[in-house]
PDB file of C-alpha atoms and ligand atoms in Angstrom:
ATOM      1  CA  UNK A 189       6.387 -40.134  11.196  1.00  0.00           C
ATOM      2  CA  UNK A 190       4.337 -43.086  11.116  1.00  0.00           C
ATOM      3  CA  UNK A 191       1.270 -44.447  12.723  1.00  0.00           C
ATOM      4  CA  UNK A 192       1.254 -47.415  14.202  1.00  0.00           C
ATOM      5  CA  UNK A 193      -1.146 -50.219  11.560  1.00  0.00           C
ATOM      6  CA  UNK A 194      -2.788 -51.681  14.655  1.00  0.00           C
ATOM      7  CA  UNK A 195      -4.024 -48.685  16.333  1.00  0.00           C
ATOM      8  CA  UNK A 196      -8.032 -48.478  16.152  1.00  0.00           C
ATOM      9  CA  UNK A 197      -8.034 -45.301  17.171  1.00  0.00           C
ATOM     10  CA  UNK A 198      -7.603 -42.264  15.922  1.00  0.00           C
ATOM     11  CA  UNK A 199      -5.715 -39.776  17.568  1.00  0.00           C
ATOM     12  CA  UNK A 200      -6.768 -35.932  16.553  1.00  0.00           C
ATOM     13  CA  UNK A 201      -4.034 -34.080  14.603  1.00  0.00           C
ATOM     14  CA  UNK A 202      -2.226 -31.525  16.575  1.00  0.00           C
ATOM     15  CA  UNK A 203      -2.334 -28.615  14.535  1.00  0.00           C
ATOM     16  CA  UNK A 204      -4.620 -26.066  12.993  1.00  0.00           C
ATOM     17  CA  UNK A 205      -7.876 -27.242  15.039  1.00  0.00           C
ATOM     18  CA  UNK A 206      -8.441 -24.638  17.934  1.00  0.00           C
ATOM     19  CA  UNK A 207     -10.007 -22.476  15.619  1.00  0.00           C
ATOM     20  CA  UNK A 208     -11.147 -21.844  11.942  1.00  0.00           C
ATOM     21  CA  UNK A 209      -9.067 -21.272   8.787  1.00  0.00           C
ATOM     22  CA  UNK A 210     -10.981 -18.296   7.818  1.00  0.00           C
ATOM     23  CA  UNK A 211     -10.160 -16.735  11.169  1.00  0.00           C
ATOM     24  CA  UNK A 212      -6.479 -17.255  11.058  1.00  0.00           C
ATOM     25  CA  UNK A 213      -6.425 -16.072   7.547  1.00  0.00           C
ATOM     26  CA  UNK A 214      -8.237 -13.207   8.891  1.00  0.00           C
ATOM     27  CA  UNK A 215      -5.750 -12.268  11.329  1.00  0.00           C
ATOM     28  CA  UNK A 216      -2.843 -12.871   8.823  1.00  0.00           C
ATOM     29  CA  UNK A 217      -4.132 -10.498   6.352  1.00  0.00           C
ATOM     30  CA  UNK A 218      -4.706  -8.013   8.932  1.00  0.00           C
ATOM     31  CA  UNK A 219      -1.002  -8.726   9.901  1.00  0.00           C
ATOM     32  CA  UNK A 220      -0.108  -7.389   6.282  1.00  0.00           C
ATOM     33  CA  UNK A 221      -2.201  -4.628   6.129  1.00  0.00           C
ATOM     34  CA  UNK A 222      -0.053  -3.073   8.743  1.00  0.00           C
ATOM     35  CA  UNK A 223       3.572  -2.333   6.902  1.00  0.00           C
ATOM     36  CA  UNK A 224       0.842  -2.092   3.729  1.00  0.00           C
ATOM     37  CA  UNK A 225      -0.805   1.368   5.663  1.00  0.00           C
ATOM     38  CA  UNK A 226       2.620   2.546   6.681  1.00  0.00           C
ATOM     39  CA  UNK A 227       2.030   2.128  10.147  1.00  0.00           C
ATOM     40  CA  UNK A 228       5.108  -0.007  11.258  1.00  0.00           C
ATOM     41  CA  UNK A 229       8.755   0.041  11.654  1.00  0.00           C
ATOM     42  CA  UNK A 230      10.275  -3.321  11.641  1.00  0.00           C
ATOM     43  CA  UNK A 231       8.093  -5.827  13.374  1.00  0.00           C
ATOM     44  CA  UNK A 232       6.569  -3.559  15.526  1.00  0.00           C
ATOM     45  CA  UNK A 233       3.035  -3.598  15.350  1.00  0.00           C
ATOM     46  CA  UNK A 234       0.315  -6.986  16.015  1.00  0.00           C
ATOM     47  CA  UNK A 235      -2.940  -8.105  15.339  1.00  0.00           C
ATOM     48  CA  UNK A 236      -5.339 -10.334  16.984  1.00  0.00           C
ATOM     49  CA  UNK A 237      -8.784 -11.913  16.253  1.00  0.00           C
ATOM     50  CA  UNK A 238     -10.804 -13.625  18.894  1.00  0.00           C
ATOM     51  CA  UNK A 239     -13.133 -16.809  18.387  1.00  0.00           C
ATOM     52  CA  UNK A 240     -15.159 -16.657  22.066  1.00  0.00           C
ATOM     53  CA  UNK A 241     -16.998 -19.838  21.337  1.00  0.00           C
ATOM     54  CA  UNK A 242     -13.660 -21.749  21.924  1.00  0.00           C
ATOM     55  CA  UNK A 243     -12.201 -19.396  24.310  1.00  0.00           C
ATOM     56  CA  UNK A 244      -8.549 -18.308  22.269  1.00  0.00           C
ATOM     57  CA  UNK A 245      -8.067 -15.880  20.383  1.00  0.00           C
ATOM     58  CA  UNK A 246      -5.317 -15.762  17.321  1.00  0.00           C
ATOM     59  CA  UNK A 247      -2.314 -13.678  17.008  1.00  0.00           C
ATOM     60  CA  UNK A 248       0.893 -12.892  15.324  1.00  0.00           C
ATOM     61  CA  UNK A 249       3.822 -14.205  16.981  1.00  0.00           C
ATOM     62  CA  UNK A 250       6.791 -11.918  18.561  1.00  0.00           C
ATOM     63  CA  UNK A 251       9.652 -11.062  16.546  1.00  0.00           C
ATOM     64  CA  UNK A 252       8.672 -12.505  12.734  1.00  0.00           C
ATOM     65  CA  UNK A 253       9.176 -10.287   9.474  1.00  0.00           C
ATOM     66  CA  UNK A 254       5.817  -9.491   8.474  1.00  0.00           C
ATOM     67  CA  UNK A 255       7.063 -10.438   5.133  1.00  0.00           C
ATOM     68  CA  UNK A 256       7.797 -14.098   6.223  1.00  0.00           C
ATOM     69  CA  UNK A 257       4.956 -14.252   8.421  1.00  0.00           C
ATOM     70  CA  UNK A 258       2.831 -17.460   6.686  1.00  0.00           C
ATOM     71  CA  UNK A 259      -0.786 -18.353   8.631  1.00  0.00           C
ATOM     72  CA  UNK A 260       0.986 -21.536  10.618  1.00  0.00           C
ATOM     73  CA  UNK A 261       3.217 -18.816  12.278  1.00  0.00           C
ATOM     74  CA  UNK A 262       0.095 -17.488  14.365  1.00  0.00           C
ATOM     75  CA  UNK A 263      -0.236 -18.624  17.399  1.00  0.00           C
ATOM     76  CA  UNK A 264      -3.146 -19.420  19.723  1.00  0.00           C
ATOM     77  CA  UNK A 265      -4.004 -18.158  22.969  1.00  0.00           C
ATOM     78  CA  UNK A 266      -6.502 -19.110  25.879  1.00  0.00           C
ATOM     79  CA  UNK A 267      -8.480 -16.714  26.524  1.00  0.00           C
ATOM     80  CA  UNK A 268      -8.471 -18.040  30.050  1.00  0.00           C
ATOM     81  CA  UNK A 269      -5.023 -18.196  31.399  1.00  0.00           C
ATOM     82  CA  UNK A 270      -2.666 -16.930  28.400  1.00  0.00           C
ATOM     83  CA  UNK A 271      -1.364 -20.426  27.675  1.00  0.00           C
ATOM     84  CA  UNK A 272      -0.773 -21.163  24.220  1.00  0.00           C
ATOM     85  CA  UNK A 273      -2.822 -23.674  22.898  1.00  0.00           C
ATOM     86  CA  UNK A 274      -1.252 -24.211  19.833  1.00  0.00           C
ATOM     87  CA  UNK A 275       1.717 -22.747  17.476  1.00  0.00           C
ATOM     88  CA  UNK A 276       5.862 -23.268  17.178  1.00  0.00           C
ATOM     89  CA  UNK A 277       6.644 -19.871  18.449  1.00  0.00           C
ATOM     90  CA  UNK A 278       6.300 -17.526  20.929  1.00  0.00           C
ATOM     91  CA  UNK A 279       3.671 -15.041  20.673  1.00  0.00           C
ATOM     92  CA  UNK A 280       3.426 -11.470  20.309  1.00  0.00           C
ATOM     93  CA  UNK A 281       5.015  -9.807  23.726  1.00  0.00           C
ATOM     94  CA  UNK A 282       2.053  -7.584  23.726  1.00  0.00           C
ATOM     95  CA  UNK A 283      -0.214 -10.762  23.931  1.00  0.00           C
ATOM     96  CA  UNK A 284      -1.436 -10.156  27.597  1.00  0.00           C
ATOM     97  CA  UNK A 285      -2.413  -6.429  26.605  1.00  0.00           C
ATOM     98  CA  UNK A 286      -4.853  -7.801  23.763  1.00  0.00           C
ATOM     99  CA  UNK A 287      -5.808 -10.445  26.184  1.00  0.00           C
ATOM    100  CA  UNK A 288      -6.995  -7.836  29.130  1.00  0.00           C
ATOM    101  CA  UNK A 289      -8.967  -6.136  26.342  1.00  0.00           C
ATOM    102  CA  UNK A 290     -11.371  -9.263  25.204  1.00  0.00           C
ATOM    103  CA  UNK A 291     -11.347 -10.215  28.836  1.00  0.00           C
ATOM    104  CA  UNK A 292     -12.982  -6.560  29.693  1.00  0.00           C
ATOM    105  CA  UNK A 293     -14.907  -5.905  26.806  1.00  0.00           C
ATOM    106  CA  UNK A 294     -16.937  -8.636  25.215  1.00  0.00           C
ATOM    107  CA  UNK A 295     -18.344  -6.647  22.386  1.00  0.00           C
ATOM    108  CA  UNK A 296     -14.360  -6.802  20.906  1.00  0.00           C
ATOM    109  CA  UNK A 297     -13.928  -9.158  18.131  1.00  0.00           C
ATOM    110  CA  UNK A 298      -9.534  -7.726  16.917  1.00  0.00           C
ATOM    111  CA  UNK A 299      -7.461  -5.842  18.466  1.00  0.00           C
ATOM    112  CA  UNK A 300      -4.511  -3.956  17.064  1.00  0.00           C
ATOM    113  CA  UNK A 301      -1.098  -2.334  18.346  1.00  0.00           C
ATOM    114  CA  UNK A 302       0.895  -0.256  16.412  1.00  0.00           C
ATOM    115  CA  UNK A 303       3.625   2.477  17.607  1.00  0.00           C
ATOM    116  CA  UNK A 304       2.467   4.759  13.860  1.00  0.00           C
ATOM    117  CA  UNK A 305       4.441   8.055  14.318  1.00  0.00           C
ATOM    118  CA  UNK A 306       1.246  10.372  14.704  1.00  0.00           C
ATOM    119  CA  UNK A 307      -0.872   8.751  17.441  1.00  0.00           C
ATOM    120  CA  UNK A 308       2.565   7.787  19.558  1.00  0.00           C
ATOM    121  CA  UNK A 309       3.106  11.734  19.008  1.00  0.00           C
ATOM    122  CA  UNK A 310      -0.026  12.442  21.254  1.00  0.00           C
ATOM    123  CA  UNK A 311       0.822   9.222  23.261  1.00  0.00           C
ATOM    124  CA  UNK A 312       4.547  10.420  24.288  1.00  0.00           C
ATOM    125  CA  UNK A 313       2.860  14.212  25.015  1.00  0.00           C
ATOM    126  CA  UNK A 314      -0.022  12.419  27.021  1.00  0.00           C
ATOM    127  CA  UNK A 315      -2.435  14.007  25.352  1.00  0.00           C
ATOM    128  CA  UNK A 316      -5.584  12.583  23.780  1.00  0.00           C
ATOM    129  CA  UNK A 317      -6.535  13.231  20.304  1.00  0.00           C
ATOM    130  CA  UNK A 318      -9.393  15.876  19.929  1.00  0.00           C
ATOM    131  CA  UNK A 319     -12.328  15.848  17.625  1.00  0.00           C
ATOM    132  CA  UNK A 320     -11.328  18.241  15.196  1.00  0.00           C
ATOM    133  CA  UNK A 321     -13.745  17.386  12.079  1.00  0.00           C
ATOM    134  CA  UNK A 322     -16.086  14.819  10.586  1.00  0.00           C
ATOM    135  CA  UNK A 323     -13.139  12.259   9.458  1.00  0.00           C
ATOM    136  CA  UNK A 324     -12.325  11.993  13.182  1.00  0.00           C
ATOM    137  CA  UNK A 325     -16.054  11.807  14.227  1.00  0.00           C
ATOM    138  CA  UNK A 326     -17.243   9.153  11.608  1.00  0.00           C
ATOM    139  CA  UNK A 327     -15.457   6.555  13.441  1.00  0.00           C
ATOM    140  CA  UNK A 328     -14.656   7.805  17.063  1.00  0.00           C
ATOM    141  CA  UNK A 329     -17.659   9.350  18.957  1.00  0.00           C
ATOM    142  CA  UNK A 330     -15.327  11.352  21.002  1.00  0.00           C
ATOM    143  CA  UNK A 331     -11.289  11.932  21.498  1.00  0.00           C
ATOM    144  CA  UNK A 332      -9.134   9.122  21.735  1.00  0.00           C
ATOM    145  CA  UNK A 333      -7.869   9.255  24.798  1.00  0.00           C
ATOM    146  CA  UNK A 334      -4.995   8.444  26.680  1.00  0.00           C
ATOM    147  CA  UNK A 335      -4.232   6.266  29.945  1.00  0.00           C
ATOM    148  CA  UNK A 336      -2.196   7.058  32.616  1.00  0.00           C
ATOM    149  CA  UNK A 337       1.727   6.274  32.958  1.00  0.00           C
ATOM    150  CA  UNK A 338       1.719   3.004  34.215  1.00  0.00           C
ATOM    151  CA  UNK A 339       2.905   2.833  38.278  1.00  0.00           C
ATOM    152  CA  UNK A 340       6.126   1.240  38.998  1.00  0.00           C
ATOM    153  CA  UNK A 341       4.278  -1.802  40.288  1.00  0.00           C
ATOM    154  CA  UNK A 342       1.952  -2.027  37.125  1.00  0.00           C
ATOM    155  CA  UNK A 343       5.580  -2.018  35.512  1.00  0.00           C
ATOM    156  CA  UNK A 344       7.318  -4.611  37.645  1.00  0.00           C
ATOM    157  CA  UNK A 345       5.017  -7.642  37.504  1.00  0.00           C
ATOM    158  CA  UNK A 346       2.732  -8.241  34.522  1.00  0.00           C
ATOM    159  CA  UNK A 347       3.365  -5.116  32.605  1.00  0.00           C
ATOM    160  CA  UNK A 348       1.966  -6.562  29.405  1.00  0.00           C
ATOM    161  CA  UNK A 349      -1.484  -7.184  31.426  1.00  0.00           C
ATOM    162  CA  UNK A 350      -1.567  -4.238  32.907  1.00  0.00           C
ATOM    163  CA  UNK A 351      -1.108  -2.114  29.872  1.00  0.00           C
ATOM    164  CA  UNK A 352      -4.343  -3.499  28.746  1.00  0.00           C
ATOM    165  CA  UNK A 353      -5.671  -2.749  32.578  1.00  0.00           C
ATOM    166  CA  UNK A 354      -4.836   0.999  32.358  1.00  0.00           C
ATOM    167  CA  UNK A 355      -6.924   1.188  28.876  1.00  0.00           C
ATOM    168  CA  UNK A 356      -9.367  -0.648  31.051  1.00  0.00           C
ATOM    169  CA  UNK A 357      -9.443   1.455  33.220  1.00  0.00           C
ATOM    170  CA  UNK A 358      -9.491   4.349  31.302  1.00  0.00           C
ATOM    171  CA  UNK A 359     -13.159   3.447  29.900  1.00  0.00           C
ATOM    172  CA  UNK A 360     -14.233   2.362  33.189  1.00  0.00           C
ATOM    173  CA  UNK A 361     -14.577  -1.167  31.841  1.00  0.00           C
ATOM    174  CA  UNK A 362     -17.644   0.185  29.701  1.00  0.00           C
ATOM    175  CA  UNK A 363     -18.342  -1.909  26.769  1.00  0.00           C
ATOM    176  CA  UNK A 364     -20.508   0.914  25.126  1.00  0.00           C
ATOM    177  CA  UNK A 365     -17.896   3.447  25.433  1.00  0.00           C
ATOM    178  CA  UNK A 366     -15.122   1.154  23.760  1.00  0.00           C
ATOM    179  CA  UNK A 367     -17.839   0.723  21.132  1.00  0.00           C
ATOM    180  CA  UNK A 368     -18.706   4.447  20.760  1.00  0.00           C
ATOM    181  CA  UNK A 369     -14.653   4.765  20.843  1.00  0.00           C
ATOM    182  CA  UNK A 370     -12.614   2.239  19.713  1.00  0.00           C
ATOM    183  CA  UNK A 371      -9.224   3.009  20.576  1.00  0.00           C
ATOM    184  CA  UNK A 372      -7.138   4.872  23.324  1.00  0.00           C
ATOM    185  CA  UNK A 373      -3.051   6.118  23.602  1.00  0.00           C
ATOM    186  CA  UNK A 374      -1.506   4.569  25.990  1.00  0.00           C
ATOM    187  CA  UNK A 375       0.758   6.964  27.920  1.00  0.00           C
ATOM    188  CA  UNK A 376       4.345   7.026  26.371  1.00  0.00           C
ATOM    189  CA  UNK A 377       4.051   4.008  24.304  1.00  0.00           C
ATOM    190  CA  UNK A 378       1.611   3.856  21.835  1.00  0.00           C
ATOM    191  CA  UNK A 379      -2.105   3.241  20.325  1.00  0.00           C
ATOM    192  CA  UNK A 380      -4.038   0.194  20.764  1.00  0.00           C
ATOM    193  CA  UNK A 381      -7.715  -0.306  18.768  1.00  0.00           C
ATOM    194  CA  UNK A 382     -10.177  -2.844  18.499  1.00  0.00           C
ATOM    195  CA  UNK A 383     -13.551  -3.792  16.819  1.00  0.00           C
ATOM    196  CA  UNK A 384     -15.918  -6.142  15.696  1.00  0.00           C
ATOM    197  CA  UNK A 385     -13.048  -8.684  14.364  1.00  0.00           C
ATOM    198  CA  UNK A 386      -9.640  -7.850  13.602  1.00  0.00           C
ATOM    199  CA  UNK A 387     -10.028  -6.396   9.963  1.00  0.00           C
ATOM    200  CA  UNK A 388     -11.989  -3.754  11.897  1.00  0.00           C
ATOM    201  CA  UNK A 389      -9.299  -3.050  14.931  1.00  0.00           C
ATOM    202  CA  UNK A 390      -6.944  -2.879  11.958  1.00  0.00           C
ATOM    203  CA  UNK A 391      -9.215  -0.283  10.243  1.00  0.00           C
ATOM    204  CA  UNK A 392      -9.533   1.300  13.428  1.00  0.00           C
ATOM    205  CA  UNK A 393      -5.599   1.675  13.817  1.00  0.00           C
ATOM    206  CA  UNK A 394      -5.376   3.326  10.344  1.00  0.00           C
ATOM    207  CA  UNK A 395      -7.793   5.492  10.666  1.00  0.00           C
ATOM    208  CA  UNK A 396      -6.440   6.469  14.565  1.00  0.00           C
ATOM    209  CA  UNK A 397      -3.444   7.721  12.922  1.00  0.00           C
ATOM    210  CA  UNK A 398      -4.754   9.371  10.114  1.00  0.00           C
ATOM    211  CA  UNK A 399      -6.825  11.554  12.502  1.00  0.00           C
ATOM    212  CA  UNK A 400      -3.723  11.838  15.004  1.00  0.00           C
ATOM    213  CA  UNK A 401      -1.770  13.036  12.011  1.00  0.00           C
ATOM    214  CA  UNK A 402      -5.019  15.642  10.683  1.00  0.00           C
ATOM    215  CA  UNK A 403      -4.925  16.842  14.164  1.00  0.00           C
ATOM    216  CA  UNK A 404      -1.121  17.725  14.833  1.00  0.00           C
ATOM    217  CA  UNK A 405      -1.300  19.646  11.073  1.00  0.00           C
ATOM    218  CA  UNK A 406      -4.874  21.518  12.572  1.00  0.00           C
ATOM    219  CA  UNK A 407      -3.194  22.274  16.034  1.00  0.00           C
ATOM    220  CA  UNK A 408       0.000  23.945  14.115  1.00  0.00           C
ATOM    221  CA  UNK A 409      -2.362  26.186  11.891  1.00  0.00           C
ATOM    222  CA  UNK A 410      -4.721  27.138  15.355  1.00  0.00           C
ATOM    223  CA  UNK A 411      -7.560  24.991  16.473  1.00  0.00           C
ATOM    224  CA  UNK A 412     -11.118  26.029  15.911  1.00  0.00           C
ATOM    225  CA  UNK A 413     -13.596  24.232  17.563  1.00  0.00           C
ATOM    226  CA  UNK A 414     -15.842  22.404  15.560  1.00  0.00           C
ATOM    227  CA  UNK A 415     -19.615  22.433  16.121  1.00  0.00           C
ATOM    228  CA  UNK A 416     -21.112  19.415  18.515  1.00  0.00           C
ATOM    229  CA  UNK A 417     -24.066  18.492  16.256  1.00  0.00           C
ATOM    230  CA  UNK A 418     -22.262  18.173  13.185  1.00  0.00           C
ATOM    231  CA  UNK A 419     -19.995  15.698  15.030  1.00  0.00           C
ATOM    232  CA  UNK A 420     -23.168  13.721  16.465  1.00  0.00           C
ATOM    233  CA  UNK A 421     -24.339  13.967  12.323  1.00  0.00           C
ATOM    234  CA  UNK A 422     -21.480  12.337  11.343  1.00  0.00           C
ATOM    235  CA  UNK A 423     -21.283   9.506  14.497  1.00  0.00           C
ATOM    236  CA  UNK A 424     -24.939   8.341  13.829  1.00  0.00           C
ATOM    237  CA  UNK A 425     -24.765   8.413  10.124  1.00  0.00           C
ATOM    238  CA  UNK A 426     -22.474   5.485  10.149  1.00  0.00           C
ATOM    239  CA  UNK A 427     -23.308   3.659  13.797  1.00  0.00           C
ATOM    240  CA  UNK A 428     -26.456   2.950  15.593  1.00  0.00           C
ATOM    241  CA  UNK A 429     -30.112   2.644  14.459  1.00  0.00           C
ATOM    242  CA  UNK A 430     -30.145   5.105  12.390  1.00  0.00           C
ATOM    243  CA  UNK A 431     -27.390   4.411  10.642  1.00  0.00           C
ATOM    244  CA  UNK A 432     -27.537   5.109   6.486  1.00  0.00           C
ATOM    245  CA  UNK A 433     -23.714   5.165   5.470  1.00  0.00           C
ATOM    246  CA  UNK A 434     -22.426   2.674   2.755  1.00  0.00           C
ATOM    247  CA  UNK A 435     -24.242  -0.273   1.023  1.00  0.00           C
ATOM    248  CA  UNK A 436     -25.267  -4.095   3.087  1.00  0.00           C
ATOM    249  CA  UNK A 437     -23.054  -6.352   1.728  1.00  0.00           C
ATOM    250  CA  UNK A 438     -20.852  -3.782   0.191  1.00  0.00           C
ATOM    251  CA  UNK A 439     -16.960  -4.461   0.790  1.00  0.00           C
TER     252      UNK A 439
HETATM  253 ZN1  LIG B1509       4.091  -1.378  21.727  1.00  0.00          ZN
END
């Protein structure tokens, strides 16, 4: 393609300029990371990151190998309507789920989906996962819990939006409680999680079904109920003010 000699000027290249490299990168890596962890079959399974300042957020598109999946691939979202803004394919079907989510929470920076094997377990039983020890309580200040089935209307007309609505509702749009708990089941499908950016949501997702998968092996040997303030220990060690876990700047 050429540009005309006489034009003064200059017209903004169409691609790769609604948001930063380092987020898309971001997002791609976090793509990876999810065969990587053994959490997917196929392609199922999606990551997002969101950049607030321009209103879109990042995310993989629907369908792609993750093995083939390159950072032009991504696609980007408004934040606003669900348009995309720019990319060559279609985005992840579960776009208008992640979408709900930044739209209802503004603390949310990623936000994963997976269908890993343990947390659809509890998802498919409609159960929520229970605090059964410290690994579950470092990260989740309570069970992960799980929505409703969604109604045959949710289902009919914007199912993908709603999905996020019924994890919406679920927290009662309460920013602090999808802090505290970052992550829920929804009913019959499947675990979504979220966090700061999308390396975190990612996290998040791993560590959901590690916990999902503790649980199931505690439940089968007979639950015993762990005590409340060595939970809280464990919660405030890592999060909040008095937080001591791990080193600043430490990877
Ligand atoms: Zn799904």
């Amino acid at each position: 393609m050429s540009t005309p000699a006489t034009t003064l000027t200059r017209t903004e290249p169409s691609v790769s300029t609604a948001v930063s490299k380092e987020l898309r990168r971001e997002v791609l890596e976090a793509n990876l990371r999810i065969p990587r962890a053994g959490l997917a079959t196929l392609t199922w399974g999606n990551v997002s990151g969101v950049d607030r300042q321009a209103g879109v957020f990042v995310i993989k598109p629907s369908g792609v190998a993750y093995e083939a999946l390159t950072e032009e691939d991504l696609v980007v979202v408004s934040l606003t309507d669900g348009k995309v803004v720019e990319g060559h394919l279609r985005p992840s079907t579960d776009t208008e789920t992640h979408r709900s989510l930044y739209l209802a929470f503004p603390s949310i920076g990623g936000v994963t989906h997976t269908h890993s094997t343990h947390a659809v377990a509890f998802a498919q039983a409609r159960r929520p996962i229970p605090v059964l020890g410290t690994t579950h309580a470092d990260t989740f200040n309570g069970p992960v819990p799980v929505t409703e089935a969604l109604t045959p209307q949710q289902c009919a007309t914007d199912y993908e939006y709603n999905t996020g609505q019924v994890i919406v509702d679920l927290l009662d749009r309460d920013d602090t409680r999808a802090r505290e708990v970052p992550g829920a089941l929804v009913a019959h499908h499947g675990p979504f999680t979220w966090g700061a950016d999308a390396t975190k949501s990612l996290e998040h997702a791993v560590i959901c079904e590690a916990v999902a998968e503790m649980a199931l092996h505690t439940i089968t040997l007979g639950t015993v109920e762990p005590p409340q303030h060595l939970l809280d220990r464990h919660f405030t060690r890592k999060h909040g003010p008095d937080a001591y876990y791990g080193n600043p700047g430490a990877a």
